[in-house]
XYZ file of C-alpha atoms in Angstrom:
609
model
C 129.836 99.407 140.948
C 127.383 96.714 139.827
C 123.893 97.323 141.251
C 122.513 94.685 143.612
C 118.993 96.011 143.579
C 116.973 93.639 141.407
C 114.682 96.477 140.358
C 117.554 98.673 139.213
C 118.337 99.342 135.573
C 120.889 96.897 134.046
C 124.340 98.352 133.448
C 125.325 99.190 129.879
C 128.364 97.496 128.415
C 130.551 97.175 125.369
C 133.002 94.505 124.339
C 136.029 96.399 125.661
C 134.388 98.569 128.322
C 134.166 96.492 131.469
C 132.185 97.618 134.543
C 133.902 98.909 137.641
C 133.178 96.458 140.433
C 132.959 96.859 144.190
C 134.885 93.934 145.671
C 132.187 93.436 148.292
C 129.599 92.824 145.574
C 131.381 89.924 143.818
C 128.961 87.286 145.054
C 125.844 89.416 144.695
C 125.640 90.290 140.998
C 122.330 91.691 139.855
C 120.376 88.976 138.048
C 119.038 91.356 135.413
C 122.551 92.560 134.703
C 123.778 88.978 134.270
C 120.867 88.037 132.033
C 121.348 91.179 129.942
C 125.060 90.485 129.490
C 124.561 86.843 128.527
C 121.693 87.668 126.145
C 123.252 90.594 124.305
C 126.984 89.865 124.310
C 128.171 90.003 120.637
C 130.028 86.660 120.577
C 129.705 86.018 116.849
C 130.202 89.638 115.823
C 133.462 89.927 117.768
C 134.767 86.614 116.468
C 134.079 87.500 112.822
C 135.589 90.969 113.181
C 138.795 89.584 114.703
C 139.064 86.837 112.086
C 138.608 89.341 109.247
C 141.310 91.556 110.739
C 143.617 88.580 111.142
C 143.145 87.647 107.472
C 144.411 91.117 106.510
C 147.220 91.182 109.063
C 150.833 91.327 107.827
C 152.982 88.173 107.780
C 150.160 85.647 108.059
C 151.214 82.208 109.262
C 150.090 79.163 107.245
C 149.057 75.885 108.875
C 148.630 72.868 106.599
C 147.669 75.134 103.740
C 145.220 77.188 105.815
C 145.721 80.621 107.317
C 145.723 81.155 111.068
C 142.312 82.804 110.774
C 140.773 79.739 109.117
C 142.353 77.452 111.713
C 140.839 79.512 114.519
C 137.468 79.704 112.774
C 137.403 75.908 112.496
C 137.875 75.460 116.254
C 134.180 75.760 117.089
C 133.054 75.976 120.685
C 132.072 72.563 122.113
C 129.182 71.965 124.481
C 131.592 71.626 127.404
C 132.412 75.337 127.123
C 129.672 77.677 128.318
C 129.602 81.505 128.529
C 129.157 82.970 131.985
C 129.563 86.230 133.872
C 132.649 86.217 136.073
C 132.670 87.383 139.680
C 134.002 90.803 138.640
C 131.070 91.280 136.256
C 132.959 90.575 133.023
C 132.142 88.006 130.351
C 134.129 84.776 130.229
C 133.733 81.023 129.643
C 133.690 78.039 131.963
C 134.998 74.666 130.807
C 133.314 71.574 132.226
C 134.521 67.961 132.349
C 133.083 64.767 133.818
C 133.684 64.400 137.558
C 135.426 67.802 137.741
C 134.135 71.219 138.813
C 133.892 73.900 136.081
C 137.209 75.649 135.345
C 137.188 79.289 134.196
C 138.966 80.069 130.942
C 142.414 81.346 131.859
C 142.065 79.949 135.388
C 140.614 83.147 136.818
C 137.110 83.823 138.108
C 137.902 87.575 138.104
C 139.674 87.884 134.732
C 139.671 91.650 134.349
C 140.912 92.391 137.863
C 143.467 89.580 137.665
C 144.806 90.981 134.394
C 145.212 94.451 135.899
C 147.059 93.000 138.895
C 149.354 90.990 136.630
C 150.107 94.049 134.512
C 150.974 96.103 137.608
C 153.655 93.512 138.448
C 154.992 93.343 134.892
C 157.796 95.765 134.021
C 157.495 96.912 130.413
C 160.570 97.706 128.348
C 161.075 99.181 124.857
C 161.114 95.751 123.199
C 158.403 93.294 122.194
C 156.582 90.893 124.511
C 155.767 87.175 124.189
C 152.780 85.447 125.779
C 152.572 81.689 126.332
C 148.961 81.233 125.254
C 146.069 83.680 125.013
C 144.379 82.452 128.248
C 141.093 84.389 128.483
C 142.407 87.395 126.527
C 142.093 89.868 129.402
C 145.838 89.918 130.069
C 146.493 90.481 126.369
C 143.943 93.293 126.310
C 145.489 95.011 129.337
C 149.042 94.568 128.038
C 148.236 95.947 124.580
C 146.845 99.113 126.152
C 150.208 99.712 127.846
C 152.503 99.052 124.877
C 153.937 101.890 122.810
C 153.130 102.297 119.122
C 156.318 100.567 118.012
C 155.858 97.508 120.256
C 154.094 94.219 119.530
C 152.645 91.341 121.535
C 153.459 87.845 120.259
C 150.954 85.174 121.326
C 152.172 81.594 120.818
C 149.213 79.270 121.280
C 148.966 75.478 121.094
C 145.154 75.280 121.171
C 143.216 77.210 118.468
C 140.034 76.874 120.565
C 141.450 79.213 123.199
C 142.015 81.854 120.512
C 138.483 81.306 119.212
C 137.064 81.888 122.694
C 139.234 84.955 123.397
C 138.198 86.423 120.043
C 134.573 86.128 121.198
C 135.314 88.189 124.314
C 137.500 91.041 123.017
C 137.935 93.383 120.089
C 141.527 93.003 118.866
C 140.848 94.251 115.328
C 143.048 97.368 115.421
C 145.999 95.540 116.955
C 145.735 92.660 114.495
C 145.452 94.943 111.458
C 148.517 97.044 112.306
C 150.664 94.092 113.352
C 150.721 95.091 117.004
C 149.313 91.685 117.974
C 150.893 88.647 116.300
C 149.172 85.252 116.575
C 151.272 82.093 116.097
C 149.784 78.589 116.467
C 151.877 75.510 117.109
C 153.493 73.369 119.808
C 157.044 74.748 119.654
C 157.557 78.528 120.325
C 161.191 78.503 119.142
C 160.243 77.195 115.701
C 157.227 79.512 115.411
C 159.179 82.659 116.244
C 162.249 81.736 114.165
C 160.095 81.208 111.071
C 158.110 84.394 111.712
C 161.136 86.686 112.056
C 162.667 85.126 108.957
C 159.624 86.332 106.978
C 159.159 89.597 108.913
C 162.584 91.179 109.539
C 160.998 94.548 110.359
C 160.060 93.476 113.895
C 162.352 94.115 116.842
C 163.428 91.303 119.121
C 161.347 90.048 122.048
C 162.882 90.875 125.420
C 159.998 90.074 127.802
C 157.804 87.010 128.335
C 154.645 86.728 130.419
C 154.920 84.324 133.367
C 151.529 82.756 134.094
C 150.624 82.306 137.756
C 148.909 78.937 137.143
C 152.106 77.448 135.699
C 154.962 76.374 137.926
C 158.273 78.200 137.867
C 159.967 75.544 135.724
C 157.303 75.792 132.997
C 157.648 79.561 132.849
C 161.445 79.324 132.729
C 161.294 76.731 129.963
C 159.132 79.045 127.860
C 161.534 81.946 128.474
C 164.468 79.744 127.345
C 162.683 78.914 124.099
C 162.095 82.626 123.443
C 165.776 83.345 124.131
C 166.830 80.615 121.712
C 164.706 82.122 118.940
C 166.049 85.618 119.644
C 169.665 84.398 119.523
C 168.962 83.017 116.067
C 167.344 86.349 115.145
C 170.431 88.293 116.281
C 172.671 86.266 113.958
C 170.202 86.704 111.125
C 169.972 90.493 111.631
C 173.752 90.881 111.810
C 174.098 89.126 108.459
C 171.408 91.257 106.784
C 172.737 94.481 108.338
C 176.197 93.758 106.954
C 174.747 93.460 103.456
C 172.821 96.742 103.837
C 175.861 98.612 105.195
C 177.865 97.422 102.185
C 175.070 98.695 99.970
C 175.293 102.106 101.660
C 178.926 102.529 100.621
C 177.866 102.437 96.984
C 174.708 104.534 97.391
C 176.058 107.326 99.604
C 179.389 108.245 98.051
C 181.103 111.602 97.549
C 179.059 112.229 94.407
C 175.926 111.943 96.528
C 177.310 114.559 98.959
C 178.080 116.915 96.056
C 174.524 116.401 94.780
C 173.203 117.338 98.228
C 175.000 120.688 98.184
C 173.616 121.454 94.747
C 170.028 120.558 95.654
C 170.019 122.833 98.738
C 169.771 125.720 96.287
C 166.255 127.170 96.099
C 165.918 126.266 92.404
C 166.421 122.540 93.014
C 164.522 121.841 96.248
C 161.940 119.662 94.494
C 164.610 116.962 94.136
C 165.917 117.285 97.697
C 165.116 114.252 99.877
C 165.090 114.645 103.676
C 164.454 111.904 106.244
C 164.497 111.748 110.000
C 166.210 108.854 111.772
C 165.247 109.190 115.404
C 165.628 106.192 117.677
C 163.997 108.009 120.564
C 160.817 106.911 122.278
C 159.844 110.445 123.311
C 156.487 111.512 121.900
C 157.598 115.153 121.937
C 160.690 114.446 119.823
C 158.704 112.300 117.399
C 156.163 115.067 116.838
C 158.934 117.648 116.520
C 160.489 115.569 113.734
C 157.141 115.263 111.998
C 156.442 119.000 112.183
C 159.879 119.966 110.871
C 159.547 117.512 108.002
C 156.208 119.102 107.167
C 158.013 122.435 106.928
C 160.556 120.987 104.488
C 157.711 119.495 102.481
C 156.091 122.931 102.212
C 159.189 124.327 100.492
C 159.133 121.496 97.961
C 161.437 118.842 99.439
C 160.567 115.138 99.494
C 160.448 113.715 103.015
C 160.231 110.359 104.745
C 159.405 109.809 108.406
C 161.675 107.016 109.597
C 160.475 107.126 113.170
C 159.581 104.241 115.472
C 155.835 104.373 114.911
C 154.973 100.905 113.564
C 155.864 97.558 115.153
C 156.738 95.923 111.815
C 159.164 98.653 110.684
C 161.417 99.421 113.633
C 164.248 96.899 113.537
C 167.735 97.996 112.470
C 167.309 95.900 109.336
C 164.036 97.657 108.486
C 165.483 101.130 109.102
C 168.578 100.463 107.005
C 166.507 99.023 104.182
C 164.133 101.983 104.236
C 167.020 104.446 104.370
C 168.746 102.838 101.387
C 165.494 102.783 99.418
C 164.691 106.455 100.066
C 168.349 107.531 99.648
C 168.078 110.879 101.514
C 170.332 113.867 100.901
C 169.940 115.014 104.504
C 168.990 113.371 107.826
C 167.052 115.182 110.528
C 167.772 114.491 114.221
C 166.289 115.958 117.419
C 168.483 116.585 120.488
C 171.048 113.981 119.469
C 174.118 113.762 117.239
C 174.969 111.500 114.330
C 177.494 109.427 116.280
C 174.951 108.699 119.015
C 172.212 107.046 116.973
C 171.850 103.449 115.868
C 172.189 102.418 113.121
C 174.826 105.002 112.336
C 174.011 107.298 109.385
C 175.952 107.082 106.119
C 179.265 108.933 106.111
C 178.392 111.216 103.181
C 174.897 112.248 104.324
C 174.786 115.442 106.448
C 172.838 115.239 109.697
C 170.932 118.310 110.880
C 170.301 118.275 114.636
C 167.484 120.405 116.024
C 168.161 121.489 119.603
C 164.965 121.704 121.637
C 165.671 120.400 125.170
C 169.028 118.595 124.903
C 170.804 116.992 127.854
C 173.965 118.592 129.195
C 175.941 115.656 127.820
C 175.182 116.776 124.258
C 177.004 120.078 124.777
C 179.919 118.377 126.510
C 180.361 115.826 123.698
C 179.345 118.005 120.754
C 182.847 118.859 119.554
C 183.880 115.188 119.500
C 180.626 113.731 118.147
C 179.728 116.178 115.406
C 181.065 115.331 111.955
C 182.439 117.999 109.621
C 179.433 117.746 107.288
C 176.839 117.996 110.097
C 174.933 121.083 111.288
C 173.352 122.113 114.583
C 170.175 124.235 114.654
C 169.816 125.720 118.183
C 166.535 127.332 119.166
C 167.946 130.280 121.157
C 171.089 132.266 121.901
C 171.754 130.401 125.142
C 172.238 127.186 123.214
C 174.521 128.964 120.742
C 176.675 130.280 123.602
C 177.000 126.851 125.203
C 178.026 125.242 121.917
C 180.618 127.973 121.369
C 182.098 127.432 124.832
C 182.426 123.722 124.087
C 184.442 124.454 120.931
C 181.841 123.558 118.316
C 182.858 125.309 115.048
C 180.752 128.439 114.519
C 180.123 127.601 110.854
C 178.286 124.434 111.928
C 175.913 126.273 114.287
C 172.894 127.949 112.658
C 170.256 129.469 115.007
C 166.754 128.406 114.047
C 164.304 130.680 115.897
C 160.639 129.977 116.331
C 158.037 131.433 113.967
C 154.397 132.478 114.202
C 151.468 130.326 113.115
C 149.559 132.643 110.763
C 146.765 130.143 110.206
C 145.786 130.106 113.880
C 146.709 133.672 114.849
C 145.553 136.567 112.686
C 143.678 139.896 112.958
C 139.928 139.548 113.461
C 137.066 141.800 114.687
C 136.832 141.971 118.487
C 133.519 141.957 120.346
C 132.506 145.125 122.242
C 133.960 145.466 125.738
C 130.888 144.557 127.849
C 130.411 141.256 126.035
C 134.108 140.549 125.514
C 135.720 138.915 128.539
C 139.155 139.328 126.948
C 138.985 143.131 126.676
C 141.388 145.069 128.934
C 143.918 147.883 128.790
C 146.898 145.616 129.558
C 147.164 141.825 129.366
C 149.844 139.276 130.191
C 149.666 135.581 129.334
C 151.940 133.486 131.515
C 152.190 130.548 133.858
C 152.888 131.317 137.467
C 155.098 128.915 139.350
C 154.663 128.411 143.058
C 156.866 130.553 145.285
C 156.249 128.273 148.261
C 159.466 126.368 149.093
C 157.400 123.412 150.327
C 156.206 122.781 146.754
C 159.825 122.142 145.743
C 160.576 119.936 148.757
C 162.691 122.645 150.332
C 162.611 121.356 153.923
C 165.679 122.687 155.734
C 165.158 126.039 157.432
C 168.449 127.370 156.056
C 167.342 126.617 152.514
C 164.000 128.303 153.132
C 165.805 131.438 154.273
C 167.945 131.349 151.163
C 164.807 130.925 149.059
C 163.243 134.039 150.567
C 166.485 135.953 150.093
C 166.448 135.091 146.379
C 162.861 136.287 146.037
C 163.654 139.548 147.789
C 166.718 140.134 145.624
C 164.740 139.727 142.393
C 161.910 141.909 143.717
C 164.402 144.639 144.646
C 165.518 145.129 141.011
C 163.337 143.026 138.671
C 164.601 144.956 135.672
C 168.092 143.601 136.322
C 167.068 139.959 136.553
C 168.100 137.689 133.695
C 169.460 134.168 133.409
C 173.015 135.363 132.874
C 173.243 136.824 136.389
C 171.490 133.985 138.210
C 174.774 133.003 139.843
C 175.483 136.492 141.139
C 171.913 136.709 142.389
C 172.419 133.530 144.371
C 175.745 134.744 145.742
C 174.130 137.990 146.852
C 171.363 136.003 148.550
C 173.962 134.220 150.696
C 174.344 137.431 152.662
C 171.344 136.339 154.692
C 173.840 134.369 156.758
C 173.166 130.860 155.478
C 176.359 128.804 155.354
C 176.139 126.762 152.170
C 178.787 125.866 149.679
C 178.655 127.344 146.201
C 178.118 123.898 144.657
C 175.190 123.251 146.983
C 173.542 126.493 145.984
C 174.008 126.036 142.261
C 173.011 122.377 142.142
C 169.912 122.840 144.274
C 168.497 126.170 143.174
C 169.730 127.073 139.711
C 167.239 124.975 137.714
C 164.301 126.201 139.785
C 165.502 129.765 139.527
C 165.926 129.606 135.771
C 162.770 127.690 134.891
C 160.264 128.909 137.453
C 161.016 131.294 140.254
C 162.762 134.131 138.410
C 160.046 134.927 135.889
C 157.364 134.449 138.545
C 158.807 137.130 140.824
C 159.519 139.443 137.883
C 155.876 139.232 136.784
C 154.672 139.806 140.356
C 156.932 142.834 140.756
C 156.008 144.586 137.511
C 152.352 143.654 137.854
C 152.210 145.024 141.388
C 153.598 148.351 140.148
C 150.868 148.562 137.490
C 148.213 147.612 140.032
C 149.291 150.496 142.302
C 148.711 152.872 139.368
C 145.130 151.518 138.920
C 145.893 150.286 135.407
C 143.392 147.741 134.029
C 145.689 144.691 133.996
C 144.482 141.129 133.487
C 146.579 138.004 133.790
C 145.788 134.829 131.849
C 147.080 131.263 131.905
C 147.887 129.962 128.382
C 146.099 126.877 126.962
C 149.064 124.523 127.182
C 148.513 120.933 128.399
C 150.898 118.983 130.586
C 151.534 121.627 133.237
C 153.773 120.530 136.091
C 154.436 122.770 139.062
C 153.292 125.847 137.109
C 149.538 125.862 137.499
C 146.590 128.171 138.003
C 146.519 127.193 141.687
C 149.855 128.982 142.160
C 148.125 132.294 141.466
C 146.558 132.070 144.940
C 150.031 132.791 146.364
C 150.461 135.880 144.187
C 149.795 139.486 145.219
C 148.091 139.720 141.810
C 145.641 136.860 142.409
C 142.612 139.154 142.017
C 143.881 140.099 138.533
C 144.099 136.500 137.322
C 141.216 136.080 134.851
C 141.533 132.322 134.343
C 142.880 129.878 131.773
C 142.362 130.436 128.057
C 140.635 127.295 126.708
C 142.206 126.981 123.241
C 144.049 128.717 120.393
C 140.816 130.376 119.240
C 140.558 132.009 122.645
C 144.177 133.161 122.381
C 143.489 134.764 119.022
C 140.441 136.543 120.474
C 142.575 137.809 123.354
C 145.251 139.088 120.969
C 142.573 141.093 119.147
C 140.830 142.367 122.283
C 143.400 143.729 124.773
C 145.063 147.055 123.968
C 148.595 146.350 125.239
C 150.419 143.091 125.980
C 153.382 142.637 128.299
C 156.264 140.316 127.485
C 159.146 139.482 129.835
C 162.130 137.486 128.635
C 165.181 136.448 130.603
C 166.780 134.823 127.563
C 166.511 137.625 124.988
C 164.726 135.144 122.717
C 161.150 135.575 121.454
C 158.671 132.925 122.576
C 155.591 131.701 120.645
C 153.437 133.931 122.855
C 155.141 137.023 121.426
C 155.480 135.837 117.824
C 151.890 134.599 117.535
C 150.625 137.817 119.103
C 152.467 139.922 116.546
C 150.938 137.784 113.782
C 147.512 138.601 115.213
C 148.300 142.319 115.198
C 148.754 142.741 118.956
C 150.858 145.559 120.475
C 153.580 144.383 122.876
C 155.752 146.111 125.455
C 158.868 144.076 126.248
C 161.712 144.414 128.698
C 164.947 145.737 127.218
C 167.299 142.969 126.004
C 170.167 142.392 128.391
C 173.619 142.620 126.872
C 176.417 140.923 128.733
C 179.845 140.530 127.123
C 180.957 138.045 129.758
C 180.470 134.375 129.261
C 177.517 132.859 131.045
C 179.263 131.380 134.064
C 176.090 129.687 135.241
C 175.778 127.514 132.151
C 179.345 126.321 132.544
C 178.415 124.443 135.684
């Protein structure tokens, strides 16, 4: 909120850190604040920084022999344009004319708030965005903050002065340098964009255009039509170039290249092995998984290239094909997808290795049809192996790839004495605890609540028998409470919750309660993992072990201290697969007690659903 007390201290500000404003205070801005903002705003510094970044930006447009930056620099601010503080406390300009009231730049007297409102109404996609003029720059600033790393904002501007003024209000240097913000000056957007994409084929097409509120509907539609015209021309251009690159692939990736791949997989030739990832996903998790796996290949001597969608000027199909042909990989890495499901399709004689982390059910159902004979699948646990087997994926193409410990972060170290060491205990367990309250899962019907309680009681009765393979039988047994529900209803509604949350929660409660009755020094900790959903420390308040919950471990250093402080660690697994918690603890020298692996010769009926 902007202070209205004239004796109060002026608010601090930066070029891209705008004050939060109370709507009731719009017409009562503190005079000292206004004077401070007008006196100290870095107009010239911002302008020069943006112009220098624009000079270094990729694919610079030329205008009559001059660069865009020089054209903007030459559009000096006339006397009819004066800086002022807008009603929402942000810096802007007012344009004056004879016999007319002053008009705010961008037609908004509350530019920051207006930009946020416009952005809330604008539905972003995965493509690039076009803007018909820079206006006051606040909409561009807000939009850039919401775009992904691979996306770009194209600003087509007729008046260089407007760009000059916006550059005095905002810091766009990072976006200009990495090609995330593209400035094009000229009267005809179709011509500007057609020429740009001809010189910069690495950019994806534009599929959204900003509609300005001060323009009528016909003007906004006309601009959108011009963008569409340019993109139609781009589609024809990309199809032509892609055809040339696909023809090139037939010569580069032949059977001799496949034979070379098999030879280089030998340990004595890994230095010549080239591995690339070709993910067309927008998931941050999958992107980082690809990067980490490539780092592992690099550590064993292979050459790697990260062909992920991380830069706006290198994400088009043309750019990916060109980069792939230049690097000429022997192997392509994919995450939770198959070779026949990515675009552009990989070369026929280059094996694709798919890492299974959290694949959709459709991958298992289509695996046998969509996996090529030269491809491999690397599942992370035995459950994934079983599902692939049931869907007729050849066993020789399925290679389990279990997790490993991080020896750099987790290792033996001296532990502090018990009084000073908050991690010291006889027995420790690190786990999330999901809520056991049916309301937290939107379980509203009384019959479902009864079924929920029956499931909990069944797992508590014999926690040592609980495992994912018998989740279906557990649910069937719970039906004896008298609830009349169809088998499909039960499985569809409860199975995911049972597998991912409820089962392990009740197992931990049951075993922990038994230890508590024996007066064993047990402490429960929440791991330092961000992005928790329904599993949270607040759920421990529902647990009979809530007084044993010692809190959340802040970071990996704290985890390593815990591993070296507690005497015994508990580990429960319903999947028979080791988790990072167990593997990292062993690397640190911790002693673990685990539940006995469950062996079931029958197929997992639950996972067939």
